[in-house]
PDB file of C-alpha atoms in Angstrom:
ATOM      1  CA  UNK A   4       0.000   0.000   0.000  1.00 75.00           C
ATOM      2  CA  UNK A   5       1.110   3.580  -0.673  1.00 85.00           C
ATOM      3  CA  UNK A   6       2.812   5.684   2.025  1.00 90.00           C
ATOM      4  CA  UNK A   7       0.198   7.505   4.100  1.00 91.00           C
ATOM      5  CA  UNK A   8       1.101  10.903   2.667  1.00 90.00           C
ATOM      6  CA  UNK A   9       0.235   9.649  -0.837  1.00 90.00           C
ATOM      7  CA  UNK A  10      -3.084   7.996   0.023  1.00 94.00           C
ATOM      8  CA  UNK A  11      -6.466   9.420  -0.927  1.00 93.00           C
ATOM      9  CA  UNK A  12      -9.523   9.670   1.274  1.00 94.00           C
ATOM     10  CA  UNK A  13     -11.666   6.519   1.130  1.00 93.00           C
ATOM     11  CA  UNK A  14     -14.968   8.416   1.026  1.00 91.00           C
ATOM     12  CA  UNK A  15     -16.372  10.934  -1.418  1.00 88.00           C
ATOM     13  CA  UNK A  16     -18.247  13.507   0.663  1.00 86.00           C
ATOM     14  CA  UNK A  17     -15.192  15.433   1.860  1.00 90.00           C
ATOM     15  CA  UNK A  18     -16.242  18.385   4.032  1.00 88.00           C
ATOM     16  CA  UNK A  19     -19.753  17.050   4.652  1.00 87.00           C
ATOM     17  CA  UNK A  20     -19.544  17.581   8.416  1.00 89.00           C
ATOM     18  CA  UNK A  21     -19.204  21.337   7.903  1.00 85.00           C
ATOM     19  CA  UNK A  22     -22.599  21.596   6.215  1.00 81.00           C
ATOM     20  CA  UNK A  23     -25.212  23.045   8.570  1.00 74.00           C
ATOM     21  CA  UNK A  24     -27.791  20.443   7.471  1.00 76.00           C
ATOM     22  CA  UNK A  25     -25.530  17.420   7.336  1.00 75.00           C
ATOM     23  CA  UNK A  26     -27.682  15.389   9.764  1.00 76.00           C
ATOM     24  CA  UNK A  27     -30.683  15.543   7.421  1.00 77.00           C
ATOM     25  CA  UNK A  28     -28.883  14.638   4.225  1.00 76.00           C
ATOM     26  CA  UNK A  29     -25.917  12.410   5.048  1.00 78.00           C
ATOM     27  CA  UNK A  30     -24.194  10.482   2.245  1.00 80.00           C
ATOM     28  CA  UNK A  31     -26.004   7.251   1.456  1.00 83.00           C
ATOM     29  CA  UNK A  32     -24.950   4.359   3.665  1.00 86.00           C
ATOM     30  CA  UNK A  33     -23.266   6.523   6.323  1.00 90.00           C
ATOM     31  CA  UNK A  34     -24.201   6.717   9.982  1.00 89.00           C
ATOM     32  CA  UNK A  35     -24.435  10.202  11.484  1.00 91.00           C
ATOM     33  CA  UNK A  36     -22.904  10.855  14.900  1.00 91.00           C
ATOM     34  CA  UNK A  37     -23.422  14.130  16.725  1.00 91.00           C
ATOM     35  CA  UNK A  38     -22.516  14.911  20.334  1.00 91.00           C
ATOM     36  CA  UNK A  39     -22.191  18.111  22.311  1.00 92.00           C
ATOM     37  CA  UNK A  40     -20.842  18.259  25.841  1.00 92.00           C
ATOM     38  CA  UNK A  41     -19.843  20.924  28.354  1.00 94.00           C
ATOM     39  CA  UNK A  42     -16.122  20.600  29.046  1.00 93.00           C
ATOM     40  CA  UNK A  43     -15.524  23.542  31.376  1.00 93.00           C
ATOM     41  CA  UNK A  44     -15.665  27.297  31.787  1.00 94.00           C
ATOM     42  CA  UNK A  45     -13.557  30.299  30.904  1.00 95.00           C
ATOM     43  CA  UNK A  46     -11.153  31.424  28.207  1.00 95.00           C
ATOM     44  CA  UNK A  47      -8.188  29.464  29.703  1.00 94.00           C
ATOM     45  CA  UNK A  48     -10.226  26.264  29.400  1.00 94.00           C
ATOM     46  CA  UNK A  49     -11.093  27.150  25.803  1.00 96.00           C
ATOM     47  CA  UNK A  50      -7.449  27.860  24.939  1.00 94.00           C
ATOM     48  CA  UNK A  51      -6.290  24.604  26.574  1.00 93.00           C
ATOM     49  CA  UNK A  52      -8.918  22.610  24.659  1.00 94.00           C
ATOM     50  CA  UNK A  53      -7.887  24.220  21.370  1.00 95.00           C
ATOM     51  CA  UNK A  54      -4.225  23.407  22.042  1.00 94.00           C
ATOM     52  CA  UNK A  55      -5.155  19.799  22.832  1.00 93.00           C
ATOM     53  CA  UNK A  56      -7.171  19.570  19.644  1.00 94.00           C
ATOM     54  CA  UNK A  57      -4.410  21.031  17.472  1.00 95.00           C
ATOM     55  CA  UNK A  58      -1.603  18.834  18.885  1.00 94.00           C
ATOM     56  CA  UNK A  59      -3.360  15.420  18.730  1.00 94.00           C
ATOM     57  CA  UNK A  60      -3.501  15.323  22.527  1.00 93.00           C
ATOM     58  CA  UNK A  61      -7.218  14.507  22.399  1.00 92.00           C
ATOM     59  CA  UNK A  62      -6.544  11.262  20.545  1.00 93.00           C
ATOM     60  CA  UNK A  63      -3.448  10.351  22.533  1.00 93.00           C
ATOM     61  CA  UNK A  64      -5.065  10.865  25.939  1.00 91.00           C
ATOM     62  CA  UNK A  65      -8.047   8.843  24.719  1.00 91.00           C
ATOM     63  CA  UNK A  66      -5.693   5.869  24.343  1.00 91.00           C
ATOM     64  CA  UNK A  67      -4.919   6.079  20.616  1.00 92.00           C
ATOM     65  CA  UNK A  68      -1.304   5.955  19.454  1.00 93.00           C
ATOM     66  CA  UNK A  69      -0.611   8.647  16.853  1.00 93.00           C
ATOM     67  CA  UNK A  70       2.238   8.950  14.353  1.00 92.00           C
ATOM     68  CA  UNK A  71       2.182  12.311  12.574  1.00 91.00           C
ATOM     69  CA  UNK A  72       3.045  12.719   8.895  1.00 85.00           C
ATOM     70  CA  UNK A  73       3.385  16.394   7.977  1.00 71.00           C
ATOM     71  CA  UNK A  74       2.479  17.996   4.682  1.00 67.00           C
ATOM     72  CA  UNK A  75       4.916  17.340   1.828  1.00 57.00           C
ATOM     73  CA  UNK A  76       7.988  19.450   2.458  1.00 49.00           C
ATOM     74  CA  UNK A  77       6.069  21.526   5.011  1.00 46.00           C
ATOM     75  CA  UNK A  78       4.082  23.135   2.212  1.00 43.00           C
ATOM     76  CA  UNK A  79       0.356  23.725   1.903  1.00 45.00           C
ATOM     77  CA  UNK A  80      -0.952  23.883  -1.662  1.00 39.00           C
ATOM     78  CA  UNK A  81      -3.693  26.353  -2.429  1.00 40.00           C
ATOM     79  CA  UNK A  82      -6.157  25.578  -5.235  1.00 40.00           C
ATOM     80  CA  UNK A  83      -6.517  27.640  -8.377  1.00 40.00           C
ATOM     81  CA  UNK A  84      -8.707  30.689  -7.806  1.00 39.00           C
ATOM     82  CA  UNK A  85     -10.298  33.335  -9.989  1.00 39.00           C
ATOM     83  CA  UNK A  86      -9.707  37.057 -10.172  1.00 44.00           C
ATOM     84  CA  UNK A  87     -11.686  39.314 -12.524  1.00 51.00           C
ATOM     85  CA  UNK A  88     -12.928  36.235 -14.329  1.00 45.00           C
ATOM     86  CA  UNK A  89      -9.425  34.921 -14.997  1.00 47.00           C
ATOM     87  CA  UNK A  90      -7.872  31.851 -13.426  1.00 41.00           C
ATOM     88  CA  UNK A  91      -4.954  32.694 -11.168  1.00 39.00           C
ATOM     89  CA  UNK A  92      -1.954  30.451 -10.715  1.00 40.00           C
ATOM     90  CA  UNK A  93      -2.051  27.995  -7.819  1.00 38.00           C
ATOM     91  CA  UNK A  94       0.383  28.984  -5.095  1.00 38.00           C
ATOM     92  CA  UNK A  95       2.340  26.922  -2.616  1.00 39.00           C
ATOM     93  CA  UNK A  96       3.059  28.667   0.654  1.00 41.00           C
ATOM     94  CA  UNK A  97       4.794  27.870   3.884  1.00 46.00           C
ATOM     95  CA  UNK A  98       2.070  27.442   6.524  1.00 50.00           C
ATOM     96  CA  UNK A  99       2.188  29.665   9.581  1.00 57.00           C
ATOM     97  CA  UNK A 100       3.440  27.409  12.339  1.00 63.00           C
ATOM     98  CA  UNK A 101       1.929  27.794  15.793  1.00 73.00           C
ATOM     99  CA  UNK A 102       2.812  25.786  18.859  1.00 64.00           C
ATOM    100  CA  UNK A 103       1.018  24.489  21.923  1.00 65.00           C
ATOM    101  CA  UNK A 104       2.040  25.285  25.521  1.00 63.00           C
ATOM    102  CA  UNK A 105       4.339  22.232  25.548  1.00 68.00           C
ATOM    103  CA  UNK A 106       6.123  23.415  22.403  1.00 65.00           C
ATOM    104  CA  UNK A 107       4.426  20.818  20.206  1.00 75.00           C
ATOM    105  CA  UNK A 108       3.606  22.105  16.693  1.00 81.00           C
ATOM    106  CA  UNK A 109      -0.037  22.634  15.806  1.00 89.00           C
ATOM    107  CA  UNK A 110      -1.468  20.385  13.122  1.00 92.00           C
ATOM    108  CA  UNK A 111      -2.074  21.973   9.720  1.00 93.00           C
ATOM    109  CA  UNK A 112      -4.442  21.210   6.826  1.00 94.00           C
ATOM    110  CA  UNK A 113      -2.861  18.442   4.754  1.00 93.00           C
ATOM    111  CA  UNK A 114      -1.115  16.766   7.695  1.00 94.00           C
ATOM    112  CA  UNK A 115      -1.765  13.034   7.984  1.00 94.00           C
ATOM    113  CA  UNK A 116      -1.606  10.594  10.868  1.00 93.00           C
ATOM    114  CA  UNK A 117      -1.440   6.867  11.383  1.00 94.00           C
ATOM    115  CA  UNK A 118      -3.671   6.090  14.346  1.00 92.00           C
ATOM    116  CA  UNK A 119      -3.044   2.763  16.075  1.00 92.00           C
ATOM    117  CA  UNK A 120      -5.835   1.281  18.152  1.00 89.00           C
ATOM    118  CA  UNK A 121      -5.416  -1.927  20.108  1.00 84.00           C
ATOM    119  CA  UNK A 122      -8.400  -4.262  20.346  1.00 78.00           C
ATOM    120  CA  UNK A 123      -8.323  -7.789  21.799  1.00 75.00           C
ATOM    121  CA  UNK A 124      -4.562  -7.866  21.412  1.00 75.00           C
ATOM    122  CA  UNK A 125      -4.677  -6.819  17.756  1.00 79.00           C
ATOM    123  CA  UNK A 126      -3.263  -3.497  16.540  1.00 85.00           C
ATOM    124  CA  UNK A 127      -5.495  -1.731  14.022  1.00 86.00           C
ATOM    125  CA  UNK A 128      -4.189   1.059  11.781  1.00 91.00           C
ATOM    126  CA  UNK A 129      -6.578   3.950  11.090  1.00 93.00           C
ATOM    127  CA  UNK A 130      -4.890   6.619   8.908  1.00 95.00           C
ATOM    128  CA  UNK A 131      -6.513  10.041   8.633  1.00 94.00           C
ATOM    129  CA  UNK A 132      -5.801  13.451   7.114  1.00 95.00           C
ATOM    130  CA  UNK A 133      -6.525  16.987   8.312  1.00 95.00           C
ATOM    131  CA  UNK A 134      -9.119  18.221   5.819  1.00 94.00           C
ATOM    132  CA  UNK A 135      -9.541  21.703   7.287  1.00 94.00           C
ATOM    133  CA  UNK A 136      -8.971  23.915  10.312  1.00 95.00           C
ATOM    134  CA  UNK A 137     -11.753  26.391  11.137  1.00 93.00           C
ATOM    135  CA  UNK A 138     -10.638  29.307  13.323  1.00 93.00           C
ATOM    136  CA  UNK A 139     -13.082  31.869  14.739  1.00 92.00           C
ATOM    137  CA  UNK A 140     -12.813  34.146  17.813  1.00 90.00           C
ATOM    138  CA  UNK A 141     -15.168  31.943  19.849  1.00 95.00           C
ATOM    139  CA  UNK A 142     -14.830  28.582  18.143  1.00 95.00           C
ATOM    140  CA  UNK A 143     -12.075  26.402  16.757  1.00 96.00           C
ATOM    141  CA  UNK A 144     -12.641  23.341  14.605  1.00 95.00           C
ATOM    142  CA  UNK A 145     -10.617  20.553  13.031  1.00 95.00           C
ATOM    143  CA  UNK A 146     -11.982  18.230  10.338  1.00 95.00           C
ATOM    144  CA  UNK A 147     -10.349  14.819   9.841  1.00 95.00           C
ATOM    145  CA  UNK A 148     -11.010  12.459   6.944  1.00 95.00           C
ATOM    146  CA  UNK A 149     -10.254   8.740   6.747  1.00 95.00           C
ATOM    147  CA  UNK A 150      -7.690   7.492   4.220  1.00 96.00           C
ATOM    148  CA  UNK A 151      -7.233   4.301   2.215  1.00 95.00           C
ATOM    149  CA  UNK A 152      -6.430   1.499   4.642  1.00 93.00           C
ATOM    150  CA  UNK A 153      -8.702   2.777   7.409  1.00 94.00           C
ATOM    151  CA  UNK A 154     -11.134   0.065   8.589  1.00 92.00           C
ATOM    152  CA  UNK A 155     -13.900   2.673   8.432  1.00 93.00           C
ATOM    153  CA  UNK A 156     -14.743   5.406   5.946  1.00 94.00           C
ATOM    154  CA  UNK A 157     -15.890   8.882   6.888  1.00 93.00           C
ATOM    155  CA  UNK A 158     -15.133  12.173   8.516  1.00 94.00           C
ATOM    156  CA  UNK A 159     -14.865  13.626  12.013  1.00 94.00           C
ATOM    157  CA  UNK A 160     -15.280  17.275  12.971  1.00 94.00           C
ATOM    158  CA  UNK A 161     -14.175  18.483  16.412  1.00 95.00           C
ATOM    159  CA  UNK A 162     -15.267  21.998  17.369  1.00 95.00           C
ATOM    160  CA  UNK A 163     -14.450  23.716  20.656  1.00 96.00           C
ATOM    161  CA  UNK A 164     -16.838  26.599  21.375  1.00 97.00           C
ATOM    162  CA  UNK A 165     -17.034  29.243  24.107  1.00 97.00           C
ATOM    163  CA  UNK A 166     -20.449  30.768  24.816  1.00 97.00           C
ATOM    164  CA  UNK A 167     -21.259  34.317  25.941  1.00 95.00           C
ATOM    165  CA  UNK A 168     -21.281  33.173  29.590  1.00 96.00           C
ATOM    166  CA  UNK A 169     -17.841  31.569  28.931  1.00 96.00           C
ATOM    167  CA  UNK A 170     -19.136  28.007  29.155  1.00 97.00           C
ATOM    168  CA  UNK A 171     -16.923  25.838  26.943  1.00 96.00           C
ATOM    169  CA  UNK A 172     -18.326  23.009  24.808  1.00 96.00           C
ATOM    170  CA  UNK A 173     -16.990  20.309  22.541  1.00 94.00           C
ATOM    171  CA  UNK A 174     -19.209  19.638  19.560  1.00 94.00           C
ATOM    172  CA  UNK A 175     -18.353  16.383  17.794  1.00 93.00           C
ATOM    173  CA  UNK A 176     -19.808  15.478  14.384  1.00 92.00           C
ATOM    174  CA  UNK A 177     -19.086  12.467  12.234  1.00 92.00           C
ATOM    175  CA  UNK A 178     -20.251  10.480   9.248  1.00 91.00           C
ATOM    176  CA  UNK A 179     -19.047   6.900   9.221  1.00 93.00           C
ATOM    177  CA  UNK A 180     -19.532   3.504   7.645  1.00 92.00           C
ATOM    178  CA  UNK A 181     -17.574   0.282   7.946  1.00 89.00           C
ATOM    179  CA  UNK A 182     -15.091  -0.208   5.099  1.00 89.00           C
ATOM    180  CA  UNK A 183     -12.878  -3.216   5.883  1.00 87.00           C
ATOM    181  CA  UNK A 184     -14.380  -6.689   5.702  1.00 83.00           C
ATOM    182  CA  UNK A 185     -13.687  -7.378   9.374  1.00 83.00           C
ATOM    183  CA  UNK A 186     -15.367  -4.108  10.413  1.00 86.00           C
ATOM    184  CA  UNK A 187     -18.439  -5.049   8.376  1.00 88.00           C
ATOM    185  CA  UNK A 188     -18.452  -8.574   9.782  1.00 83.00           C
ATOM    186  CA  UNK A 189     -18.286  -7.294  13.352  1.00 84.00           C
ATOM    187  CA  UNK A 190     -20.496  -4.221  12.812  1.00 87.00           C
ATOM    188  CA  UNK A 191     -22.010  -4.133  16.352  1.00 89.00           C
ATOM    189  CA  UNK A 192     -18.536  -4.384  17.878  1.00 88.00           C
ATOM    190  CA  UNK A 193     -17.198  -1.669  15.555  1.00 86.00           C
ATOM    191  CA  UNK A 194     -20.042   0.636  16.558  1.00 89.00           C
ATOM    192  CA  UNK A 195     -19.468   0.035  20.278  1.00 89.00           C
ATOM    193  CA  UNK A 196     -15.732   0.670  19.884  1.00 86.00           C
ATOM    194  CA  UNK A 197     -16.425   3.966  18.080  1.00 86.00           C
ATOM    195  CA  UNK A 198     -18.819   5.072  20.821  1.00 87.00           C
ATOM    196  CA  UNK A 199     -16.215   4.288  23.481  1.00 89.00           C
ATOM    197  CA  UNK A 200     -13.657   6.580  21.893  1.00 87.00           C
ATOM    198  CA  UNK A 201     -16.212   9.321  21.260  1.00 87.00           C
ATOM    199  CA  UNK A 202     -16.997   9.317  24.999  1.00 87.00           C
ATOM    200  CA  UNK A 203     -13.292   9.436  25.813  1.00 89.00           C
ATOM    201  CA  UNK A 204     -12.808  12.549  23.672  1.00 88.00           C
ATOM    202  CA  UNK A 205     -15.316  14.409  25.843  1.00 85.00           C
ATOM    203  CA  UNK A 206     -13.741  13.145  29.084  1.00 88.00           C
ATOM    204  CA  UNK A 207     -10.217  14.082  27.977  1.00 87.00           C
ATOM    205  CA  UNK A 208     -11.102  17.721  27.353  1.00 86.00           C
ATOM    206  CA  UNK A 209     -12.908  17.999  30.696  1.00 85.00           C
ATOM    207  CA  UNK A 210      -9.862  16.778  32.592  1.00 82.00           C
ATOM    208  CA  UNK A 211      -7.039  18.444  30.683  1.00 80.00           C
ATOM    209  CA  UNK A 212      -4.790  20.861  32.608  1.00 74.00           C
ATOM    210  CA  UNK A 213      -5.536  24.575  32.357  1.00 77.00           C
ATOM    211  CA  UNK A 214      -2.494  26.852  32.659  1.00 70.00           C
TER     212      UNK A 214
END
């Protein structure tokens, strides 16, 4: 199989979890998952949750091993755009690199990971790619898409939000279907395993240190 950096997503509806009405019109054959949970209060809690989200700490503290594969040569490629009706040349730019409080670099769109999940003594590989990062003053989101070789197909969107009263929430959205034969064969087990990790994501962000 190709190196992770060269693999394509194994689903077609890339970006579907960003659509406001995605729960009503999910791609055919995909299960919709949507959870929202209070994870704390105050801007420091929000900032700590964002840092955890952008440095893969959410997955790691949930018990998933993560190997990070950066973008090719540290470059993010922008698509062709249009200006005054004319196509403009695609540009490659060095991404602005930010770091978490522990000095760990923030993930960037185009980064890929090999997630390793252990189940009944077997190590499962679940590669994913950062589809997009959504940054707003009071919310911060990361969208991850599954790659070829992932036992499931679909997309996850993590959004940390801070309300007017400074209550902090994690909003988790996903579309998912089983892709590998063993995931299809053990569909109820696959679903239970997914739900376990979704619960852990919420718990991790409630318990993470605030500095």
